[in-house]
C-alpha cells in the first residue's frame, strides 16, 4: 500500500503535538500495516480552521501525481477542524480512489468498522449538503453571468481570467467533427476512430472511445446555452428537480449552430427508442454502473464471449476495464469472469448482514465510539477558552463604560471584541459534530435493514435488488476486489 502523510502544528496552542511526534505515530502505524509513505506534507504554525495551508493544498493538488492508496494524518483535527472543509476534502481524496485515515482514530477492518465508515460518510454527506447550500447563491450568480461553476470546462472550451467560457481553438474542431459525423449517420465507434486518426484527444489527453461521445452530443453548452443544476450533485447522469434547472441562452460562445444541434438531438431521441439487436438474449451484468477498474478508475464493461463446440455453443460473461479495452492505456487488461466477481460481491453483502447480530446493541456501541472520538475535539476546547476570554473582555469594557469611562475611547475596542465573539461562536459551532442528528432509532433502523437483506443467489432479480440497495462501488484490481457499501443517509 502506498500513502502520503500530512502533519500540522499550530503555535497558538502549546499543547498541540509537535510535527515530529505526529510523524512518529504515523510512521509507527505505517510500519505496523506494511504501508509505504511516499511523501510527507507539513504545515507549521498554521491553523486548520482554514484550508489556506500551503502544503495541505499542495497535497490535494498532487493527488494525481502521487497516486496514494491512503492519506495518513495523526488525528482528524490535524486534517481539518472546520467540518465543511473536512467533508469537502475527504470527498476530494475519495475521488482519487484514496482513503483518509486518522491513525489514532482508525476503526480497523472488521464488519463494525465498515458500518462505522458508512455512518461517517453519512455525516460527510450531511456536511457536504450544508456546504452546497452555503455556496449555491454564488454559483447561481455565476450561472446568470455565464461564468464557470467549477470542475473542468468541457472539451472545446477554456476559461478567461474572469472565469467566463471562451472557445478553445485547438479543441473546438473536434466538437464540429463529432456533430457533423453524427448528422451523417456515423456510429459512435466510427466517430471515435476518425477523431483518433485526426490526432484529436479528450480533455484529459486520452484517445476517444465510443462511450465518451454521448455526453458531448447532449451538451447544450455547444449551442451557447448555459445549463445550471440540470443533474444531481451526486451524479452527472441523474436528473435533479427540473423546476430548479436554469437555462440561459446565448450565455456562452457557440461552437455548434442551433439547427445542427437540434437535428442531432432528434436523431439521438429516435435511436434511444429503437430496440437493440438481440435484446433479451444478452447476459445480465449485475454490477453495471457500479464496477470500476481499481488502477485507472474507468468503468468496467461487460464482455460477452460465445464459444462454439461441435454440437453446441456456450456464452460466457466477463468484466473488463473499458480503457484497457479501447486504448490499451490501462495495464489492467485481464478479463474477470462475471460470475466470480458477482458471487464475491454477493458474499460480502451476506457477510455484512450476518455480522449484525443485535442492531440495538451495535447501535449503542457505534454511537459511543462516535461520541468518544469526536468529543475529543481539542479545537472546540481551544475556541471555547478564547470565547470565554473574549466575553470577559466585553464584560470588563461594558463595566468600564458604566463606571464613567469615555465611551468614545473604548468604542473601537468594544466593536472589535464584539465581532471577535460572534466569529468565535460560529467557529465553535463549525468545529463540533452534531451527534444528536444520529439518533439511536435511525441507526437501529439502518442496521436492521442491512441485517434483513436476503436473496436467492440463483435469482438474478433478487441479487440485482440486493446489490442496488447496498453497494455504492466495486473496484477491481489485478490482485483484489474492493467493495464499497452505501452510507447511512442522514
Short mmCIF file of C-alpha atoms in Angstrom, two decimals:
data_model
loop_
_atom_site.label_atom_id
_atom_site.label_comp_id
_atom_site.label_asym_id
_atom_site.label_seq_id
_atom_site.Cartn_x
_atom_site.Cartn_y
_atom_site.Cartn_z
CA UNK A 1 0.00 0.00 0.00
CA UNK A 2 1.23 3.48 -0.90
CA UNK A 3 0.48 6.54 1.23
CA UNK A 4 1.18 10.23 1.72
CA UNK A 5 1.30 11.75 5.21
CA UNK A 6 0.16 15.15 6.43
CA UNK A 7 1.10 16.82 9.71
CA UNK A 8 0.32 20.28 11.05
CA UNK A 9 1.48 22.32 14.03
CA UNK A 10 -0.21 25.42 15.45
CA UNK A 11 1.97 27.72 17.51
CA UNK A 12 -1.13 29.19 19.12
CA UNK A 13 -1.79 26.05 21.12
CA UNK A 14 1.20 24.94 23.18
CA UNK A 15 -0.44 21.63 23.98
CA UNK A 16 -0.50 20.65 20.30
CA UNK A 17 1.64 17.64 19.40
CA UNK A 18 4.86 18.57 17.63
CA UNK A 19 5.43 17.67 13.99
CA UNK A 20 7.95 15.01 14.97
CA UNK A 21 5.55 13.42 17.45
CA UNK A 22 2.74 13.31 14.85
CA UNK A 23 5.01 11.82 12.22
CA UNK A 24 6.38 9.25 14.65
CA UNK A 25 2.85 7.96 15.32
CA UNK A 26 2.05 7.99 11.59
CA UNK A 27 5.23 6.07 10.70
CA UNK A 28 4.60 3.56 13.50
CA UNK A 29 1.16 2.91 12.04
CA UNK A 30 2.57 2.61 8.52
CA UNK A 31 5.27 0.13 9.58
CA UNK A 32 2.76 -1.95 11.51
CA UNK A 33 0.45 -2.23 8.48
CA UNK A 34 3.09 -2.58 5.75
CA UNK A 35 2.39 0.86 4.25
CA UNK A 36 4.99 2.75 2.23
CA UNK A 37 4.91 6.51 2.82
CA UNK A 38 5.87 8.08 -0.50
CA UNK A 39 5.72 11.75 0.51
CA UNK A 40 5.25 13.86 3.64
CA UNK A 41 3.48 17.24 3.73
CA UNK A 42 3.92 19.58 6.69
CA UNK A 43 2.34 22.93 7.61
CA UNK A 44 3.97 24.67 10.58
CA UNK A 45 2.21 27.29 12.71
CA UNK A 46 -0.89 27.28 10.52
CA UNK A 47 -4.45 26.87 11.70
CA UNK A 48 -6.73 24.11 10.41
CA UNK A 49 -9.76 26.40 10.66
CA UNK A 50 -8.86 27.49 7.14
CA UNK A 51 -7.89 25.37 4.17
CA UNK A 52 -5.38 28.04 3.11
CA UNK A 53 -2.40 25.91 4.12
CA UNK A 54 0.47 25.67 1.66
CA UNK A 55 1.43 22.02 1.99
CA UNK A 56 -2.15 20.92 2.56
CA UNK A 57 -3.20 22.48 -0.75
CA UNK A 58 -0.09 21.03 -2.41
CA UNK A 59 -1.03 17.57 -1.15
CA UNK A 60 -4.55 17.85 -2.61
CA UNK A 61 -3.24 19.24 -5.92
CA UNK A 62 -0.66 16.44 -6.25
CA UNK A 63 -3.02 13.51 -5.63
CA UNK A 64 -2.97 12.67 -9.34
CA UNK A 65 0.82 12.68 -9.33
CA UNK A 66 1.40 10.82 -6.05
CA UNK A 67 -1.48 8.34 -6.61
CA UNK A 68 -1.69 7.19 -2.97
CA UNK A 69 -3.94 4.44 -1.68
CA UNK A 70 -4.07 6.21 1.70
CA UNK A 71 -3.72 9.71 3.15
CA UNK A 72 -2.46 9.38 6.73
CA UNK A 73 -2.93 12.03 9.43
CA UNK A 74 -2.45 11.88 13.19
CA UNK A 75 -6.00 12.86 14.20
CA UNK A 76 -8.98 14.15 12.27
CA UNK A 77 -8.46 17.65 13.65
CA UNK A 78 -4.97 17.69 12.07
CA UNK A 79 -6.71 17.29 8.72
CA UNK A 80 -9.40 19.95 9.12
CA UNK A 81 -11.23 21.46 12.06
CA UNK A 82 -13.95 23.09 10.02
CA UNK A 83 -16.41 20.26 9.39
CA UNK A 84 -17.36 21.64 5.97
CA UNK A 85 -13.74 21.62 4.83
CA UNK A 86 -13.31 18.12 6.28
CA UNK A 87 -16.27 16.77 4.29
CA UNK A 88 -15.18 18.54 1.10
CA UNK A 89 -11.56 17.37 1.15
CA UNK A 90 -12.46 13.86 2.28
CA UNK A 91 -14.54 13.70 -0.90
CA UNK A 92 -11.65 15.05 -2.99
CA UNK A 93 -9.42 12.28 -1.64
CA UNK A 94 -12.07 9.66 -2.39
CA UNK A 95 -12.40 10.96 -5.95
CA UNK A 96 -8.76 9.98 -6.40
CA UNK A 97 -9.57 6.48 -5.10
CA UNK A 98 -7.65 7.03 -1.87
CA UNK A 99 -8.78 6.73 1.74
CA UNK A 100 -8.20 9.15 4.60
CA UNK A 101 -7.05 7.50 7.85
CA UNK A 102 -6.55 9.29 11.16
CA UNK A 103 -4.11 6.79 12.65
CA UNK A 104 -5.18 7.38 16.26
CA UNK A 105 -8.84 7.11 15.30
CA UNK A 106 -8.68 4.17 12.90
CA UNK A 107 -11.77 1.98 13.11
CA UNK A 108 -9.98 -1.14 11.89
CA UNK A 109 -11.04 -3.65 9.26
CA UNK A 110 -13.87 -5.67 10.85
CA UNK A 111 -17.56 -5.56 9.93
CA UNK A 112 -18.25 -2.92 12.58
CA UNK A 113 -15.51 -0.79 11.02
CA UNK A 114 -17.28 -0.95 7.68
CA UNK A 115 -20.50 0.18 9.30
CA UNK A 116 -18.68 2.98 11.08
CA UNK A 117 -17.27 4.16 7.77
CA UNK A 118 -20.80 4.15 6.34
CA UNK A 119 -22.02 6.27 9.22
CA UNK A 120 -19.13 8.71 8.90
CA UNK A 121 -19.85 9.01 5.20
CA UNK A 122 -23.40 9.88 6.19
CA UNK A 123 -22.01 12.73 8.27
CA UNK A 124 -19.80 13.78 5.36
CA UNK A 125 -22.84 13.80 3.09
CA UNK A 126 -24.75 15.92 5.58
CA UNK A 127 -21.87 18.39 5.88
CA UNK A 128 -21.41 18.45 2.11
CA UNK A 129 -25.07 19.36 1.60
CA UNK A 130 -24.70 22.21 4.07
CA UNK A 131 -21.60 23.37 2.22
CA UNK A 132 -23.53 23.14 -1.03
CA UNK A 133 -26.23 25.41 0.34
CA UNK A 134 -23.57 27.88 1.52
CA UNK A 135 -22.09 28.28 -1.98
CA UNK A 136 -25.28 27.86 -4.04
CA UNK A 137 -26.01 31.59 -4.12
CA UNK A 138 -22.57 32.31 -5.55
CA UNK A 139 -22.91 29.57 -8.15
CA UNK A 140 -26.31 30.87 -9.21
CA UNK A 141 -24.90 34.35 -9.68
CA UNK A 142 -22.02 32.92 -11.74
CA UNK A 143 -24.51 30.99 -13.88
CA UNK A 144 -26.53 34.13 -14.55
CA UNK A 145 -23.34 35.75 -15.86
CA UNK A 146 -22.35 32.72 -17.92
CA UNK A 147 -19.38 32.04 -15.65
CA UNK A 148 -17.90 28.64 -14.91
CA UNK A 149 -19.29 26.97 -11.74
CA UNK A 150 -16.50 24.52 -11.01
CA UNK A 151 -14.89 21.40 -12.43
CA UNK A 152 -13.10 21.10 -15.75
CA UNK A 153 -14.57 23.03 -18.73
CA UNK A 154 -15.97 20.73 -21.43
CA UNK A 155 -13.91 19.85 -24.49
CA UNK A 156 -13.82 22.81 -26.85
CA UNK A 157 -13.83 25.47 -24.14
CA UNK A 158 -11.32 27.23 -21.91
CA UNK A 159 -11.80 29.97 -19.30
CA UNK A 160 -10.66 33.57 -19.38
CA UNK A 161 -9.28 35.40 -16.34
CA UNK A 162 -12.83 36.24 -15.19
CA UNK A 163 -13.99 32.62 -15.31
CA UNK A 164 -16.06 33.04 -18.47
CA UNK A 165 -16.11 30.47 -21.26
CA UNK A 166 -14.06 31.09 -24.39
CA UNK A 167 -13.70 28.78 -27.41
CA UNK A 168 -10.56 26.67 -27.36
CA UNK A 169 -9.41 26.88 -30.99
CA UNK A 170 -7.39 23.66 -30.77
CA UNK A 171 -10.24 21.56 -29.34
CA UNK A 172 -13.31 23.09 -30.99
CA UNK A 173 -12.71 21.43 -34.41
CA UNK A 174 -13.09 18.03 -32.76
CA UNK A 175 -16.54 19.05 -31.50
CA UNK A 176 -17.56 20.05 -35.01
CA UNK A 177 -16.39 16.71 -36.39
CA UNK A 178 -18.42 14.84 -33.76
CA UNK A 179 -21.68 16.67 -34.56
CA UNK A 180 -21.17 16.57 -38.33
CA UNK A 181 -20.47 12.84 -38.38
CA UNK A 182 -23.43 12.09 -36.12
CA UNK A 183 -25.63 14.06 -38.51
CA UNK A 184 -24.26 11.95 -41.37
CA UNK A 185 -25.25 8.73 -39.59
CA UNK A 186 -21.86 7.61 -38.27
CA UNK A 187 -21.82 5.26 -35.25
CA UNK A 188 -20.04 6.27 -32.04
CA UNK A 189 -17.20 3.87 -32.87
CA UNK A 190 -16.78 5.30 -36.38
CA UNK A 191 -16.69 8.85 -35.00
CA UNK A 192 -14.15 7.89 -32.32
CA UNK A 193 -11.94 6.15 -34.89
CA UNK A 194 -11.94 9.22 -37.14
CA UNK A 195 -11.13 11.57 -34.25
CA UNK A 196 -8.19 9.37 -33.24
CA UNK A 197 -6.90 9.21 -36.83
CA UNK A 198 -7.05 13.02 -36.98
CA UNK A 199 -4.99 13.20 -33.78
CA UNK A 200 -7.62 14.72 -31.50
CA UNK A 201 -7.63 13.88 -27.80
CA UNK A 202 -10.17 14.06 -24.98
CA UNK A 203 -9.95 16.82 -22.37
CA UNK A 204 -7.78 14.52 -20.25
CA UNK A 205 -5.41 13.90 -23.18
CA UNK A 206 -6.58 10.37 -23.96
CA UNK A 207 -7.78 8.85 -27.25
CA UNK A 208 -11.51 8.96 -27.86
CA UNK A 209 -13.71 5.93 -27.19
CA UNK A 210 -17.34 5.36 -28.19
CA UNK A 211 -18.55 5.92 -24.62
CA UNK A 212 -17.07 9.43 -24.47
CA UNK A 213 -19.28 10.87 -27.21
CA UNK A 214 -22.85 10.64 -25.91
CA UNK A 215 -22.48 13.39 -23.28
CA UNK A 216 -20.72 15.67 -25.77
CA UNK A 217 -23.59 15.36 -28.23
CA UNK A 218 -26.12 16.12 -25.48
CA UNK A 219 -24.21 19.09 -24.02
CA UNK A 220 -26.24 22.27 -24.58
CA UNK A 221 -23.21 24.48 -23.99
CA UNK A 222 -22.08 23.78 -27.55
CA UNK A 223 -25.27 25.52 -28.70
CA UNK A 224 -24.47 28.52 -26.47
CA UNK A 225 -26.95 27.58 -23.71
CA UNK A 226 -25.66 27.61 -20.15
CA UNK A 227 -27.48 24.94 -18.13
CA UNK A 228 -27.15 25.00 -14.35
CA UNK A 229 -28.43 22.40 -11.85
CA UNK A 230 -29.52 20.00 -14.58
CA UNK A 231 -28.04 17.00 -12.76
CA UNK A 232 -27.90 15.84 -9.19
CA UNK A 233 -24.75 16.87 -7.27
CA UNK A 234 -24.10 13.17 -6.60
CA UNK A 235 -24.33 12.01 -10.20
CA UNK A 236 -23.54 13.51 -13.58
CA UNK A 237 -26.31 11.43 -15.13
CA UNK A 238 -29.07 11.59 -12.53
CA UNK A 239 -31.52 14.42 -13.18
CA UNK A 240 -32.21 16.92 -10.44
CA UNK A 241 -35.62 18.52 -9.94
CA UNK A 242 -36.40 20.03 -13.39
CA UNK A 243 -38.02 23.06 -11.75
CA UNK A 244 -34.60 24.01 -10.29
CA UNK A 245 -32.79 23.81 -13.63
CA UNK A 246 -31.65 27.14 -15.09
CA UNK A 247 -31.20 27.58 -18.86
CA UNK A 248 -29.62 30.79 -20.11
CA UNK A 249 -29.47 31.00 -23.90
CA UNK A 250 -26.57 32.72 -25.68
CA UNK A 251 -24.69 32.94 -22.38
CA UNK A 252 -21.51 31.39 -23.78
CA UNK A 253 -19.91 31.28 -27.26
CA UNK A 254 -21.45 28.73 -29.65
CA UNK A 255 -19.39 26.02 -31.32
CA UNK A 256 -22.38 24.33 -33.00
CA UNK A 257 -25.23 26.22 -34.66
CA UNK A 258 -28.77 25.67 -33.34
CA UNK A 259 -30.05 23.90 -36.46
CA UNK A 260 -27.28 21.27 -36.35
CA UNK A 261 -27.61 20.80 -32.62
CA UNK A 262 -31.40 20.30 -32.78
CA UNK A 263 -31.15 17.80 -35.66
CA UNK A 264 -28.61 15.73 -33.76
CA UNK A 265 -30.90 15.68 -30.70
CA UNK A 266 -33.75 14.36 -32.87
CA UNK A 267 -31.51 11.57 -34.21
CA UNK A 268 -30.44 10.59 -30.71
CA UNK A 269 -34.00 10.68 -29.36
CA UNK A 270 -35.16 8.33 -32.12
CA UNK A 271 -32.27 5.88 -31.68
CA UNK A 272 -32.92 5.76 -27.94
CA UNK A 273 -36.39 4.35 -28.56
CA UNK A 274 -35.28 1.66 -31.01
CA UNK A 275 -34.74 -1.87 -29.64
CA UNK A 276 -31.19 -3.16 -29.69
CA UNK A 277 -30.22 -6.16 -31.78
CA UNK A 278 -30.67 -9.48 -29.96
CA UNK A 279 -32.09 -7.64 -26.96
CA UNK A 280 -33.25 -10.15 -24.39
CA UNK A 281 -30.57 -12.66 -25.33
CA UNK A 282 -27.76 -10.78 -23.68
CA UNK A 283 -26.18 -11.76 -20.39
CA UNK A 284 -27.33 -9.60 -17.48
CA UNK A 285 -24.38 -7.89 -15.82
CA UNK A 286 -25.46 -7.19 -12.25
CA UNK A 287 -22.71 -4.68 -11.48
CA UNK A 288 -23.21 -2.38 -14.49
CA UNK A 289 -22.67 1.23 -13.44
CA UNK A 290 -21.08 0.21 -10.13
CA UNK A 291 -17.93 -1.64 -11.13
CA UNK A 292 -14.71 0.23 -11.93
CA UNK A 293 -11.10 -0.58 -12.64
CA UNK A 294 -9.05 -0.09 -9.48
CA UNK A 295 -5.97 1.03 -11.43
CA UNK A 296 -7.38 3.79 -13.65
CA UNK A 297 -10.84 4.41 -12.20
CA UNK A 298 -12.63 3.90 -15.52
CA UNK A 299 -15.89 1.96 -15.71
CA UNK A 300 -15.59 -1.75 -16.42
CA UNK A 301 -17.77 -3.05 -19.24
CA UNK A 302 -19.46 -6.38 -19.77
CA UNK A 303 -17.61 -8.53 -22.31
CA UNK A 304 -19.62 -11.44 -23.67
CA UNK A 305 -17.89 -14.31 -25.39
CA UNK A 306 -19.62 -17.18 -27.19
CA UNK A 307 -17.69 -20.39 -27.73
CA UNK A 308 -18.88 -22.85 -30.32
CA UNK A 309 -18.40 -26.55 -29.88
CA UNK A 310 -19.13 -29.46 -32.19
CA UNK A 311 -22.82 -29.80 -31.37
CA UNK A 312 -23.46 -26.79 -29.13
CA UNK A 313 -22.27 -23.40 -28.01
CA UNK A 314 -21.83 -21.67 -24.66
CA UNK A 315 -21.88 -17.99 -23.72
CA UNK A 316 -19.58 -16.61 -21.04
CA UNK A 317 -19.61 -13.18 -19.41
CA UNK A 318 -16.61 -11.17 -18.24
CA UNK A 319 -15.88 -7.70 -16.86
CA UNK A 320 -13.05 -5.76 -18.47
CA UNK A 321 -11.63 -2.27 -17.95
CA UNK A 322 -13.17 -0.01 -20.58
CA UNK A 323 -9.97 2.00 -21.03
CA UNK A 324 -7.82 -1.11 -21.44
CA UNK A 325 -10.33 -2.48 -23.93
CA UNK A 326 -10.45 0.72 -26.01
CA UNK A 327 -6.93 2.12 -25.96
CA UNK A 328 -4.60 -0.25 -24.05
CA UNK A 329 -3.58 2.73 -21.88
CA UNK A 330 -4.54 0.89 -18.70
CA UNK A 331 -2.45 -2.16 -17.79
CA UNK A 332 -5.42 -3.91 -16.18
CA UNK A 333 -6.22 -5.87 -19.35
CA UNK A 334 -7.46 -9.02 -17.60
CA UNK A 335 -10.98 -10.26 -18.32
CA UNK A 336 -12.56 -11.06 -14.97
CA UNK A 337 -15.22 -13.81 -15.01
CA UNK A 338 -18.60 -12.24 -14.37
CA UNK A 339 -19.81 -14.97 -12.03
CA UNK A 340 -16.66 -14.89 -9.89
CA UNK A 341 -16.85 -11.13 -9.30
CA UNK A 342 -20.59 -11.07 -8.72
CA UNK A 343 -20.53 -14.01 -6.31
CA UNK A 344 -17.76 -12.33 -4.33
CA UNK A 345 -19.82 -9.14 -4.03
CA UNK A 346 -22.94 -11.09 -3.03
CA UNK A 347 -20.85 -12.93 -0.44
CA UNK A 348 -19.71 -9.61 1.03
CA UNK A 349 -23.35 -8.50 1.30
CA UNK A 350 -24.26 -11.73 3.10
CA UNK A 351 -21.26 -11.43 5.42
CA UNK A 352 -22.15 -7.84 6.27
CA UNK A 353 -25.74 -8.82 7.06
CA UNK A 354 -24.60 -11.78 9.19
CA UNK A 355 -22.22 -9.54 11.20
CA UNK A 356 -25.18 -7.58 12.58
CA UNK A 357 -26.23 -9.83 15.45
CA UNK A 358 -28.12 -7.30 17.54
CA UNK A 359 -28.95 -3.94 15.88
CA UNK A 360 -29.80 -2.23 19.20
CA UNK A 361 -26.58 -3.30 20.91
CA UNK A 362 -24.45 -2.45 17.89
CA UNK A 363 -26.09 0.98 17.61
CA UNK A 364 -25.15 1.72 21.23
CA UNK A 365 -21.53 0.67 20.60
CA UNK A 366 -21.25 2.71 17.43
CA UNK A 367 -22.73 5.85 18.95
CA UNK A 368 -20.48 5.53 22.00
CA UNK A 369 -17.42 5.26 19.76
CA UNK A 370 -18.53 8.18 17.61
CA UNK A 371 -19.00 10.39 20.64
CA UNK A 372 -15.72 9.28 22.16
CA UNK A 373 -13.74 10.06 19.02
CA UNK A 374 -15.41 13.33 18.11
CA UNK A 375 -15.80 14.73 21.59
CA UNK A 376 -12.00 14.60 21.91
CA UNK A 377 -12.10 17.77 19.87
CA UNK A 378 -9.19 19.85 21.10
CA UNK A 379 -10.18 22.65 18.77
CA UNK A 380 -13.52 23.17 20.47
CA UNK A 381 -11.79 23.39 23.86
CA UNK A 382 -9.35 25.97 22.48
CA UNK A 383 -12.14 28.00 20.87
CA UNK A 384 -14.31 27.90 23.99
CA UNK A 385 -11.40 29.24 26.05
CA UNK A 386 -10.90 32.08 23.58
CA UNK A 387 -14.65 32.75 23.59
CA UNK A 388 -14.74 32.89 27.39
CA UNK A 389 -11.76 35.26 27.38
CA UNK A 390 -13.41 37.49 24.76
CA UNK A 391 -16.72 37.58 26.62
CA UNK A 392 -14.86 38.54 29.79
CA UNK A 393 -13.13 41.33 27.87
CA UNK A 394 -16.52 42.56 26.63
CA UNK A 395 -17.90 42.44 30.17
CA UNK A 396 -14.96 44.49 31.50
CA UNK A 397 -15.30 47.09 28.73
CA UNK A 398 -19.02 47.42 29.40
CA UNK A 399 -18.39 47.80 33.15
CA UNK A 400 -15.73 50.42 32.46
CA UNK A 401 -18.20 52.50 30.43
CA UNK A 402 -20.85 52.03 33.12
CA UNK A 403 -18.33 53.27 35.70
CA UNK A 404 -17.81 56.51 33.83
CA UNK A 405 -15.10 55.83 31.24
CA UNK A 406 -15.40 57.82 27.99
CA UNK A 407 -17.31 55.55 25.52
CA UNK A 408 -15.57 57.24 22.58
CA UNK A 409 -12.20 55.97 23.79
CA UNK A 410 -13.46 52.38 24.16
CA UNK A 411 -15.85 52.16 21.21
CA UNK A 412 -13.38 50.63 18.74
CA UNK A 413 -12.21 48.03 21.29
CA UNK A 414 -15.83 47.20 22.11
CA UNK A 415 -16.70 46.74 18.44
CA UNK A 416 -13.63 44.59 17.78
CA UNK A 417 -14.35 42.37 20.78
CA UNK A 418 -17.98 42.00 19.72
CA UNK A 419 -17.01 40.93 16.21
CA UNK A 420 -14.42 38.53 17.61
CA UNK A 421 -17.02 36.99 19.94
CA UNK A 422 -19.50 36.45 17.07
CA UNK A 423 -16.79 34.89 14.90
CA UNK A 424 -15.68 32.57 17.70
CA UNK A 425 -19.27 31.45 18.32
CA UNK A 426 -19.58 30.50 14.67
CA UNK A 427 -16.25 28.64 14.75
CA UNK A 428 -17.29 26.70 17.86
CA UNK A 429 -20.43 25.63 16.04
CA UNK A 430 -18.47 24.57 12.94
CA UNK A 431 -15.86 22.66 14.93
CA UNK A 432 -18.46 20.45 16.56
CA UNK A 433 -20.16 17.32 15.28
CA UNK A 434 -23.97 17.22 15.62
CA UNK A 435 -24.18 13.83 17.31
CA UNK A 436 -27.86 14.47 18.00
CA UNK A 437 -28.53 14.12 14.27
CA UNK A 438 -27.63 10.46 14.58
CA UNK A 439 -30.32 9.36 16.99
CA UNK A 440 -30.27 5.76 18.07
CA UNK A 441 -33.52 4.77 16.38
CA UNK A 442 -32.32 5.96 12.98
CA UNK A 443 -29.15 3.92 13.33
CA UNK A 444 -31.08 0.87 14.58
CA UNK A 445 -33.39 1.10 11.55
CA UNK A 446 -30.38 1.29 9.24
CA UNK A 447 -28.71 -1.73 10.86
CA UNK A 448 -31.93 -3.74 10.90
CA UNK A 449 -32.47 -3.01 7.19
CA UNK A 450 -28.93 -4.22 6.42
CA UNK A 451 -29.39 -7.31 8.59
CA UNK A 452 -32.64 -8.31 6.89
CA UNK A 453 -31.30 -8.23 3.31
CA UNK A 454 -31.85 -11.71 1.90
CA UNK A 455 -31.72 -13.12 -1.61
CA UNK A 456 -31.51 -16.35 -3.55
CA UNK A 457 -28.20 -16.47 -5.42
CA UNK A 458 -29.93 -18.27 -8.28
CA UNK A 459 -32.49 -15.47 -8.69
CA UNK A 460 -30.93 -12.63 -10.71
CA UNK A 461 -33.75 -10.22 -9.88
CA UNK A 462 -33.27 -10.68 -6.14
CA UNK A 463 -29.49 -10.45 -6.46
CA UNK A 464 -29.74 -7.26 -8.51
CA UNK A 465 -32.11 -5.70 -5.96
CA UNK A 466 -29.73 -6.53 -3.09
CA UNK A 467 -26.75 -5.10 -4.97
CA UNK A 468 -28.53 -1.85 -5.88
CA UNK A 469 -29.75 -1.44 -2.32
CA UNK A 470 -26.40 -1.87 -0.61
CA UNK A 471 -23.46 -1.34 -2.98
CA UNK A 472 -22.02 2.06 -3.81
CA UNK A 473 -18.99 0.98 -5.83
CA UNK A 474 -16.86 -2.05 -6.68
CA UNK A 475 -13.17 -1.56 -7.51
CA UNK A 476 -11.38 -4.42 -9.26
CA UNK A 477 -7.59 -4.67 -9.03
CA UNK A 478 -5.43 -7.43 -10.52
CA UNK A 479 -4.91 -8.88 -7.03
CA UNK A 480 -8.10 -7.98 -5.17
CA UNK A 481 -11.66 -6.68 -5.30
CA UNK A 482 -12.77 -3.83 -3.04
CA UNK A 483 -16.47 -3.39 -2.24
CA UNK A 484 -17.73 -0.03 -1.01
CA UNK A 485 -21.15 -0.03 0.65
CA UNK A 486 -23.67 2.79 0.56
CA UNK A 487 -23.50 5.13 3.51
CA UNK A 488 -26.14 5.83 6.09
CA UNK A 489 -28.23 8.74 4.82
CA UNK A 490 -28.79 11.46 7.40
#
